[in-house]
Coordinates of C-alpha atoms and ligand atoms in Angstrom, one line a residue:
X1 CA 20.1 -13.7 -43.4
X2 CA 21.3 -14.2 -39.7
X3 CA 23.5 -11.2 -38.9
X4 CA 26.0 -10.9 -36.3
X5 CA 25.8 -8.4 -33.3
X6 CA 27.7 -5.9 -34.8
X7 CA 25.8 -5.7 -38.3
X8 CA 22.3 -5.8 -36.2
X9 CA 23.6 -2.8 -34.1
X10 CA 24.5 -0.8 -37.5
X11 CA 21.2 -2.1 -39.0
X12 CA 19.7 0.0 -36.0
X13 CA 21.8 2.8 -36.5
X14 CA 20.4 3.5 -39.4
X15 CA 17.0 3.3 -38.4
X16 CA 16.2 4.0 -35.3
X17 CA 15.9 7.8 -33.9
X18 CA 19.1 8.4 -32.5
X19 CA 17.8 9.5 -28.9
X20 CA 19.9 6.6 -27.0
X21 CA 23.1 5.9 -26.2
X22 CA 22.8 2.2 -26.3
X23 CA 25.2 -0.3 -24.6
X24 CA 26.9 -1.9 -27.8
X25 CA 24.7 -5.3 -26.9
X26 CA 21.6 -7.0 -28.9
X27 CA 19.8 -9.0 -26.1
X28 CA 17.5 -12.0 -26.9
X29 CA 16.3 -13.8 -24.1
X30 CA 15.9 -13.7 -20.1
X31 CA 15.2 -16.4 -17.4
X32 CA 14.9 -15.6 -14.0
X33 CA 17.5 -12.7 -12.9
X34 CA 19.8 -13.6 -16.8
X35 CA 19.5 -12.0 -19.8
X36 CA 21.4 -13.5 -22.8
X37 CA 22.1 -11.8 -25.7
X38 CA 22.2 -13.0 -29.4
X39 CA 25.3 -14.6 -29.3
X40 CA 24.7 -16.3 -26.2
X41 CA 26.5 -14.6 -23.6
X42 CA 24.6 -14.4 -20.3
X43 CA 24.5 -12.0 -17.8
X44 CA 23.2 -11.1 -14.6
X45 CA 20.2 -8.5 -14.4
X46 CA 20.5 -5.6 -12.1
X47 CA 18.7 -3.1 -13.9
X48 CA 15.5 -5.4 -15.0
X49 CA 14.4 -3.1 -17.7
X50 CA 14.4 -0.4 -15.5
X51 CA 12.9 -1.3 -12.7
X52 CA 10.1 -3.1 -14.9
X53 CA 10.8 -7.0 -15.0
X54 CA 10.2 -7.8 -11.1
X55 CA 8.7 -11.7 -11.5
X56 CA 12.4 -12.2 -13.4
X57 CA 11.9 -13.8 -16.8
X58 CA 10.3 -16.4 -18.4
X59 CA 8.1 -16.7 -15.3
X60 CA 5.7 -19.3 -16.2
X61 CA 2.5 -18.5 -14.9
X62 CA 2.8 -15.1 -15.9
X63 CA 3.3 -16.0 -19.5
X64 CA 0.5 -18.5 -20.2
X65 CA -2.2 -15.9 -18.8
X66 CA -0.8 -13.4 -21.4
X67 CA -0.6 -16.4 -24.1
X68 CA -4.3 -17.4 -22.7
X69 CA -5.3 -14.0 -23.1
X70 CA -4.0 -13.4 -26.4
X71 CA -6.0 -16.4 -27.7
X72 CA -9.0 -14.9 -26.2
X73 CA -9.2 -11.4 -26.4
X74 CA -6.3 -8.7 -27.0
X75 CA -8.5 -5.7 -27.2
X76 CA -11.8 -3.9 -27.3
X77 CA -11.8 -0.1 -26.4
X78 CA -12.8 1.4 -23.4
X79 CA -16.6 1.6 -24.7
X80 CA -17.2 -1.5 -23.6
X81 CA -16.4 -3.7 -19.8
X82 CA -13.9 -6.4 -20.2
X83 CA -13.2 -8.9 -17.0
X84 CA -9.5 -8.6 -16.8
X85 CA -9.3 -5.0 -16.4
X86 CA -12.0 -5.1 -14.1
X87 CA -10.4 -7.5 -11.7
X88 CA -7.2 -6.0 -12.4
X89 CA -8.4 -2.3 -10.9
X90 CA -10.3 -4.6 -7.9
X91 CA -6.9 -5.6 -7.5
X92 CA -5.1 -2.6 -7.9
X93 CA -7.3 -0.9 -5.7
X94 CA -6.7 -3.6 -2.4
X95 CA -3.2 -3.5 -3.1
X96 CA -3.0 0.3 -3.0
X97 CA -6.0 1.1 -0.3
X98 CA -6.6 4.1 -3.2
X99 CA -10.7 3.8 -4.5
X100 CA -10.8 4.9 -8.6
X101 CA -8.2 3.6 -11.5
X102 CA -7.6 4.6 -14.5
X103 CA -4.9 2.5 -16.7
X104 CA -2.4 4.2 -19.4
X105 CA -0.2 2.9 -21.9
X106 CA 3.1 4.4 -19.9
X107 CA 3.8 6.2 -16.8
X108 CA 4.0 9.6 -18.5
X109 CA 0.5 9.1 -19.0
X110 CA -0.3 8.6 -15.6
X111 CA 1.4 11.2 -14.9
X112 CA -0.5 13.2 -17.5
X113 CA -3.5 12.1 -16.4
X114 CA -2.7 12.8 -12.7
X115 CA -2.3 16.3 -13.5
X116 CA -5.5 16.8 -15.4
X117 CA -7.4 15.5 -12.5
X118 CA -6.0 18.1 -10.3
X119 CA -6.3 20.6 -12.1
X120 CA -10.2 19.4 -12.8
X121 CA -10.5 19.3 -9.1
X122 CA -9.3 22.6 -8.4
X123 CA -11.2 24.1 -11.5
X124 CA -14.3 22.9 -10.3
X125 CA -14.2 24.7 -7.0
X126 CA -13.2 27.8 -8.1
X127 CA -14.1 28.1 -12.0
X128 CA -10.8 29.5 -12.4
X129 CA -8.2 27.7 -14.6
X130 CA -4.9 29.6 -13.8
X131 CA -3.9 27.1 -11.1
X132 CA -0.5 25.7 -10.0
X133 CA 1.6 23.0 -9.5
X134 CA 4.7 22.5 -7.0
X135 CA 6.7 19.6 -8.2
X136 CA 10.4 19.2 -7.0
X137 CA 14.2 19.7 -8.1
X138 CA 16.1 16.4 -9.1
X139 CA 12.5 14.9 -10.0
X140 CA 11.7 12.7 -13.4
X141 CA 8.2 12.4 -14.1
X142 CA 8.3 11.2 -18.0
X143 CA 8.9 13.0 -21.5
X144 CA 5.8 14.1 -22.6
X145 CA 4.9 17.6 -22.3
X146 CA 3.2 17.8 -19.6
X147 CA 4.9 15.1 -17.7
X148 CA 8.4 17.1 -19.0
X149 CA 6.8 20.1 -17.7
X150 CA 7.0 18.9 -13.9
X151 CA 10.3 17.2 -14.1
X152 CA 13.0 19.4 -12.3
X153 CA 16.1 18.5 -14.6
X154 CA 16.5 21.5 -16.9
X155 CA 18.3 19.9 -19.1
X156 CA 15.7 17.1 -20.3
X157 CA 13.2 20.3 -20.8
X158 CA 15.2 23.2 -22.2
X159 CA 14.9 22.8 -25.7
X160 CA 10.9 21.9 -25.4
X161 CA 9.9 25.3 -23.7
X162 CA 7.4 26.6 -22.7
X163 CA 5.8 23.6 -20.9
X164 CA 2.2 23.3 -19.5
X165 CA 3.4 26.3 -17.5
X166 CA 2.4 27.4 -13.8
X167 CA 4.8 25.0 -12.2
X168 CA 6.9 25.8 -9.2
X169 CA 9.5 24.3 -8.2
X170 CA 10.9 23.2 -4.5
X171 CA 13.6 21.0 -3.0
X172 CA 12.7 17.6 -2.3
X173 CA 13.1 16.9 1.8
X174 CA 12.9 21.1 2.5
X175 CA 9.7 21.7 3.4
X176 CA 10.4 25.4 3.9
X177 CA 11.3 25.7 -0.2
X178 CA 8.0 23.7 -0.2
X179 CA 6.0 26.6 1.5
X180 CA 8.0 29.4 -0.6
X181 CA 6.2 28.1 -3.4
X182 CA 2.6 28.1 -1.9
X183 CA -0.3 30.2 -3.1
X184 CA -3.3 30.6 -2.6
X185 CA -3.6 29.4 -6.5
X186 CA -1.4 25.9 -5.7
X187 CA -3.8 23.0 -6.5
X188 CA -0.9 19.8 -6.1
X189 CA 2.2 19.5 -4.7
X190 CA 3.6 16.4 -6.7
X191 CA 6.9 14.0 -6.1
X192 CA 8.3 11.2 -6.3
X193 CA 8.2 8.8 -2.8
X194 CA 11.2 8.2 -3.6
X195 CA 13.4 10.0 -6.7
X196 CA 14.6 7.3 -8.9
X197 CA 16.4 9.0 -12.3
X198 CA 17.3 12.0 -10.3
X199 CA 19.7 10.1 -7.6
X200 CA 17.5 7.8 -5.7
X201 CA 16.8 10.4 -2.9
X202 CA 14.1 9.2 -0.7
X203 CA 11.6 11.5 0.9
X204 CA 11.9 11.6 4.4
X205 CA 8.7 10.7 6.9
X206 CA 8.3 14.4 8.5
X207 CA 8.7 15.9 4.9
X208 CA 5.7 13.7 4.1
X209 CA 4.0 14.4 7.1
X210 CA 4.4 18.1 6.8
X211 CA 3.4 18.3 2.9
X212 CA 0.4 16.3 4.2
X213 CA -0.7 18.3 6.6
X214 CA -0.1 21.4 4.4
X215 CA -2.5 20.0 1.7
X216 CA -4.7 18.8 4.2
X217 CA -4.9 22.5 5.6
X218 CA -5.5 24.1 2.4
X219 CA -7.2 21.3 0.2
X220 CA -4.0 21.0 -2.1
X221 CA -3.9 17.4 -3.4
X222 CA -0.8 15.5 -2.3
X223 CA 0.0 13.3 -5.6
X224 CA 2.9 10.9 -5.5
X225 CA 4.9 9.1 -8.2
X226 CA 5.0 5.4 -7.7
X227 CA 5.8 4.6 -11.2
X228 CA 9.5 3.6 -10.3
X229 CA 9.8 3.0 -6.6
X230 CA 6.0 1.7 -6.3
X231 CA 4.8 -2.1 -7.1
X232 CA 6.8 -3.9 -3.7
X233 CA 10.3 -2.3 -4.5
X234 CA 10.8 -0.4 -1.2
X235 CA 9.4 -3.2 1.0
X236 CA 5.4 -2.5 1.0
X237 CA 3.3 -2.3 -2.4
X238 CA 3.7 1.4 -2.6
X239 CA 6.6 3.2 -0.5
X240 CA 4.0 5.6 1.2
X241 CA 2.1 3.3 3.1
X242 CA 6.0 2.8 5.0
X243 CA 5.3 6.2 6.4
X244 CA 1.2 6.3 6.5
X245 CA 0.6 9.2 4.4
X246 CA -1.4 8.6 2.1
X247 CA -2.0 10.6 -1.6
X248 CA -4.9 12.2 -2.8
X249 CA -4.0 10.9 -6.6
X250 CA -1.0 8.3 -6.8
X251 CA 0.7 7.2 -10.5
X252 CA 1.9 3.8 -10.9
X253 CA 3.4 1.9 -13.9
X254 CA 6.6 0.3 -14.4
X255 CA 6.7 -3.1 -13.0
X256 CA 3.1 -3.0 -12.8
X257 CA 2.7 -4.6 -15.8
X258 CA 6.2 -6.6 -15.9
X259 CA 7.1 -5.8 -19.1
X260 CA 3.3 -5.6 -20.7
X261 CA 3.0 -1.4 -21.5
X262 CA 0.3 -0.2 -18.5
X263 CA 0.6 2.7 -16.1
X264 CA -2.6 3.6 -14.2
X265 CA -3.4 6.9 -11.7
X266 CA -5.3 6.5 -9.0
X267 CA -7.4 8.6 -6.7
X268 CA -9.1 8.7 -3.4
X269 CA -12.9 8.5 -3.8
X270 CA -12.8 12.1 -3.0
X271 CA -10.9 13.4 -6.1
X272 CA -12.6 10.6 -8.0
X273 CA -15.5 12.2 -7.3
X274 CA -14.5 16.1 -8.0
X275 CA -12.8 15.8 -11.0
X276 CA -12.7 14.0 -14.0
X277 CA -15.8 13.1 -15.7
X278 CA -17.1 11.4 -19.1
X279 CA -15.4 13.0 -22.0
X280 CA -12.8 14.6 -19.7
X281 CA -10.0 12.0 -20.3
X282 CA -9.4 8.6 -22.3
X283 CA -7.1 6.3 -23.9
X284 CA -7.5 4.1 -27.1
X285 CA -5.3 1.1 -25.5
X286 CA -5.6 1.8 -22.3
X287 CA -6.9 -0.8 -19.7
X288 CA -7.5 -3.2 -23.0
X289 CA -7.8 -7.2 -22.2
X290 CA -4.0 -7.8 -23.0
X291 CA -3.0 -5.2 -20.0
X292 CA -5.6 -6.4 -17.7
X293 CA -4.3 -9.5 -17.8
X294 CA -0.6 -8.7 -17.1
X295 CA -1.8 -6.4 -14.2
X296 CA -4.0 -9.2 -12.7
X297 CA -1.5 -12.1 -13.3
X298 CA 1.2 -9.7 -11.7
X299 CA -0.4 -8.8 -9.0
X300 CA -1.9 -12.3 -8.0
X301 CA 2.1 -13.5 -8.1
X302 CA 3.3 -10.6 -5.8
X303 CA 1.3 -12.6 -3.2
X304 CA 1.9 -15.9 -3.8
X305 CA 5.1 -15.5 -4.5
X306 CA 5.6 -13.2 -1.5
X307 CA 7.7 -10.8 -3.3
X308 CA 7.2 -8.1 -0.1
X309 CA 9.3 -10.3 2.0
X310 CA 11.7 -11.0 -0.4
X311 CA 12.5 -7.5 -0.9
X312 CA 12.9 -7.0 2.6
X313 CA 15.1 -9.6 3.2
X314 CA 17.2 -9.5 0.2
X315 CA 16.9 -5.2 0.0
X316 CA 18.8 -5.3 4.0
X317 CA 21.5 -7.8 2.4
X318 CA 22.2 -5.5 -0.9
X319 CA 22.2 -2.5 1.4
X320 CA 24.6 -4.2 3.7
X321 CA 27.0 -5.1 1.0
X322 CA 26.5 -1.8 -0.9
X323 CA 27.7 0.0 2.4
X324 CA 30.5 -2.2 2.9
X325 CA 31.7 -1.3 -0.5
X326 CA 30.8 2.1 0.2
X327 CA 33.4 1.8 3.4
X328 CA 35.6 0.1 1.5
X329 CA 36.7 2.4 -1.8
X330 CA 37.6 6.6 -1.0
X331 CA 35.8 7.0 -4.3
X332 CA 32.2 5.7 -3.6
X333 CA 30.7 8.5 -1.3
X334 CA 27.7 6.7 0.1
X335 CA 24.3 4.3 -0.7
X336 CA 21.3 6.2 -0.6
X337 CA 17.8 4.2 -1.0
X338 CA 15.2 1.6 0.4
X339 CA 14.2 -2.1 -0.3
X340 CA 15.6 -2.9 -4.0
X341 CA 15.9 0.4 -5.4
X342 CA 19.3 1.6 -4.4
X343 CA 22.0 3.9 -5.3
X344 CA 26.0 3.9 -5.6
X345 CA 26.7 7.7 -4.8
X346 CA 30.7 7.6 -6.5
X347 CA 32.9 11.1 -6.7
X348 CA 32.9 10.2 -10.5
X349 CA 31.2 9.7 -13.1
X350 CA 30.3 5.6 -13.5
X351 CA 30.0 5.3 -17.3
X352 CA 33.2 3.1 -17.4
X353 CA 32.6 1.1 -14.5
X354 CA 28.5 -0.1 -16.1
X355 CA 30.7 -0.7 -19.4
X356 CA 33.2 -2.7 -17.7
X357 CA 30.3 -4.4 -15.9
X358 CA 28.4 -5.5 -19.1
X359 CA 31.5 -6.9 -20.5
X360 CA 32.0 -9.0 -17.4
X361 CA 28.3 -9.8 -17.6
X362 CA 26.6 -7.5 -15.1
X363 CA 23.9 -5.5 -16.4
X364 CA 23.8 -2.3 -14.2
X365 CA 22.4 1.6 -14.7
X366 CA 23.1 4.8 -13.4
X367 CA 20.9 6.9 -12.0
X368 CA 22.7 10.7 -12.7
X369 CA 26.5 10.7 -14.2
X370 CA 28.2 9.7 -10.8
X371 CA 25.5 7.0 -9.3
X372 CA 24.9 3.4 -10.0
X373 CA 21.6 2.6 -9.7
X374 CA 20.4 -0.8 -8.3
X375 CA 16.9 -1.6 -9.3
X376 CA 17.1 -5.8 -10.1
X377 CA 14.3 -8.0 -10.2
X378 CA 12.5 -8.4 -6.6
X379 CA 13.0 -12.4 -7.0
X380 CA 16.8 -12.2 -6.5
X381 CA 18.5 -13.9 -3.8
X382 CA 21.4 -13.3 -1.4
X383 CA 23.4 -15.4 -3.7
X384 CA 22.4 -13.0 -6.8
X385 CA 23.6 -9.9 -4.6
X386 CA 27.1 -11.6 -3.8
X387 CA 27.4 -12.8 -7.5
X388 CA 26.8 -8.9 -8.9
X389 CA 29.1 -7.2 -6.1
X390 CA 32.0 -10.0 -6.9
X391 CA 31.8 -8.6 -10.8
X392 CA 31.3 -5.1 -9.5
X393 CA 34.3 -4.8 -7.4
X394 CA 36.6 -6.8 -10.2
X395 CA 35.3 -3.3 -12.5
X396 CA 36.6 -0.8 -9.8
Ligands
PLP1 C1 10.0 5.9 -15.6 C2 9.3 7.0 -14.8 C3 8.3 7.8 -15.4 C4 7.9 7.7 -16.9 O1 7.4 6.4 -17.2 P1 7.4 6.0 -18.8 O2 6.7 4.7 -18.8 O3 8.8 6.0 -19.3 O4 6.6 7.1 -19.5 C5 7.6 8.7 -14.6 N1 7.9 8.8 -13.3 C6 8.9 8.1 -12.7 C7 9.2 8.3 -11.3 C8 9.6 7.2 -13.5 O5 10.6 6.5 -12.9

């Protein structure tokens, strides 16, 4: 039976866990920067699965390795080598400049895993196991505990208390809430380069600089969060080699697969070196044939496709019409961002105006209750950017 879009969102209803508020739309298929749902309607992508799809869809070379590799090989387990995730991490490793890789199903895990290796480093100086972590207000780091336990939005972990505990929290950019937080017992100070979920808040260079020179000074490892604002969508590969600081242990996932579930952390030689071991961490799917190959095809396309520049160029155009609107309406308070991950700062809360969008065929977040988040695919064009702000100003 071929239902309508209305009797496929109350067949979901009724099975799925309600923990969404989904937009009242059943979508089917994407090319380039346009989804289309079932019924046919298209629209214009600005939120590409959350920052995921950057290629745009139905990118051909992308989907006949993963058709290749799915005649081939879709999984073994990580007891045994398998070439794509081994060119994959070569990969992954140049495009980073980081030295060890580990891939995860989802960023949460990377995030998981990046905090087990820091606390394995610090264990294995000291043979104590009380240490602590500094993580940062506003900050979104995934849902599972431990992940949950370093994100600083009280509301997403209230109800799931107590956490991993021995997490501190500071304020991102305020280096002196930073060094309230410091003991002797801090092993990692983590954040995101720049915050996606919590408001698109960007760290600023001599915040980095002096968190760097802090862990440098007392052999705390610098971990950043890359799974959002990492893979090309500030403008380099990975928005800390903008300001030359470079983490100890870095998470990436998100777009680095395009769609294909695969996070990875990584790690400087270094911690690669001092911390985890055999038997200290593993995954049944992760790094498996079917993810290497998304992560090798990806990254082979960022460069051929010189996705970098794109992002630069189009990234300046978006900011300069997203400042313009900015300048134009009393109620939008101010951009904040870099490259193609930008934010809408309104006075109120946005709900209305994404709805609004997605009827006119715009597909936009937020990012908090008052922002609009801008996180499209990096292949759009200048024409793409005038085409969403043309629906978004006929929603204000
Ligand atoms: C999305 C996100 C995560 C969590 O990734 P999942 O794949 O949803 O587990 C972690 N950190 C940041 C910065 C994110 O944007």
């Amino acid at each position: 039976m071929i239902m309508d879009m209305q009797q496929y969102i109350e067949e979901a209803e009724k099975a799925l866990l309600h923990t969404y508020n989904r937009y009242q739309v059943v979508l089917d298929r994407g090319d380039g920067v346009y989804l289309y749902d079932i019924e046919g309607k298209k629209y214009l992508d600005f939120c590409a699965g959350i920052a995921v799809f950057a290629l745009g869809y139905n990118n051909k070379r992308y989907n006949d390795a993963l058709k290749a590799q799915i005649d081939k090989l879709i999984h073994t387990s990580n007891y045994y080598y398998n070439v794509p995730a081994i060119e994959a991490a070569g990969k992954l490793k140049k495009a980073s400049g980081m030295d060890r890789v580990f891939f995860t199903n989802s960023g949460a895990e990377a995030v998981e895993g990046a905090i087990k290796a820091a606390r394995k480093y610090a264990y294995l100086k000291d043979g104590t196991t009380d240490h602590e972590i500094i993580a940062m207000e506003h900050s979104f780091h995934g849902r599972t505990m431990g992940a949950l336990s370093v994100t600083g939005n009280p509301k997403y972990r209230e109800a799931f208390e107590p956490g991993i505990g021995n997490i501190r929290f500071a304020e991102m950019n305020d280096f002196d809430s930073v060094m309230r937080q410091v003991t002797y017992k801090t092993c990692a100070i983590l954040f995101e380069t720049v915050q996606g979920e919590g408001g698109i808040y960007p760290a600023q260079e001599e915040f980095l600089k002096r968190v760097r020179a802090l862990c440098d000074e007392r052999d705390i490892l610098l971990i950043l969060d890359e799974i959002q604002c990492g893979m090309g969508r500030s403008g380099f590969m990975y928005a800390w080699q903008k300001y030359g600081v470079k983490p100890d242990i870095m998470t990436t996932a998100k777009a680095l697969g395009c769609g294909v579930p695969v996070g990875a952390f990584l790690m400087t030689e270094h911690v690669g070196s001092h911390s985890l071991v055999s038997g200290d961490h593993g995954t049944t799917y992760g790094g498996n044939p079917l993810a290497g190959a998304a992560v090798g095809v990806v990254l082979d396309l960022f460069e051929e496709n010189h996705i970098l520049e794109n992002v630069n160029q189009v990234g300046a155009y978006l900011e300069e019409k997203l400042d313009e609107l900015a300048r134009k309406y009393e109620f939008i308070v101010e951009r904040r961002g870099v490259g193609l991950l930008q934010g809408l700062v309104f006075d109120r809360p946005v709900g209305e105006v994404i709805a609004k969008a997605l009827d006119g065929g715009l597909i936009l977040i937020n990012a908090g209750a008052n922002i609009i988040r801008f996180v499209p695919p990096l292949v759009i064009s200048r024409e793409n950017v005038d085409e969403m702000v043309e629906i978004l100003e006929s929603c204000l």
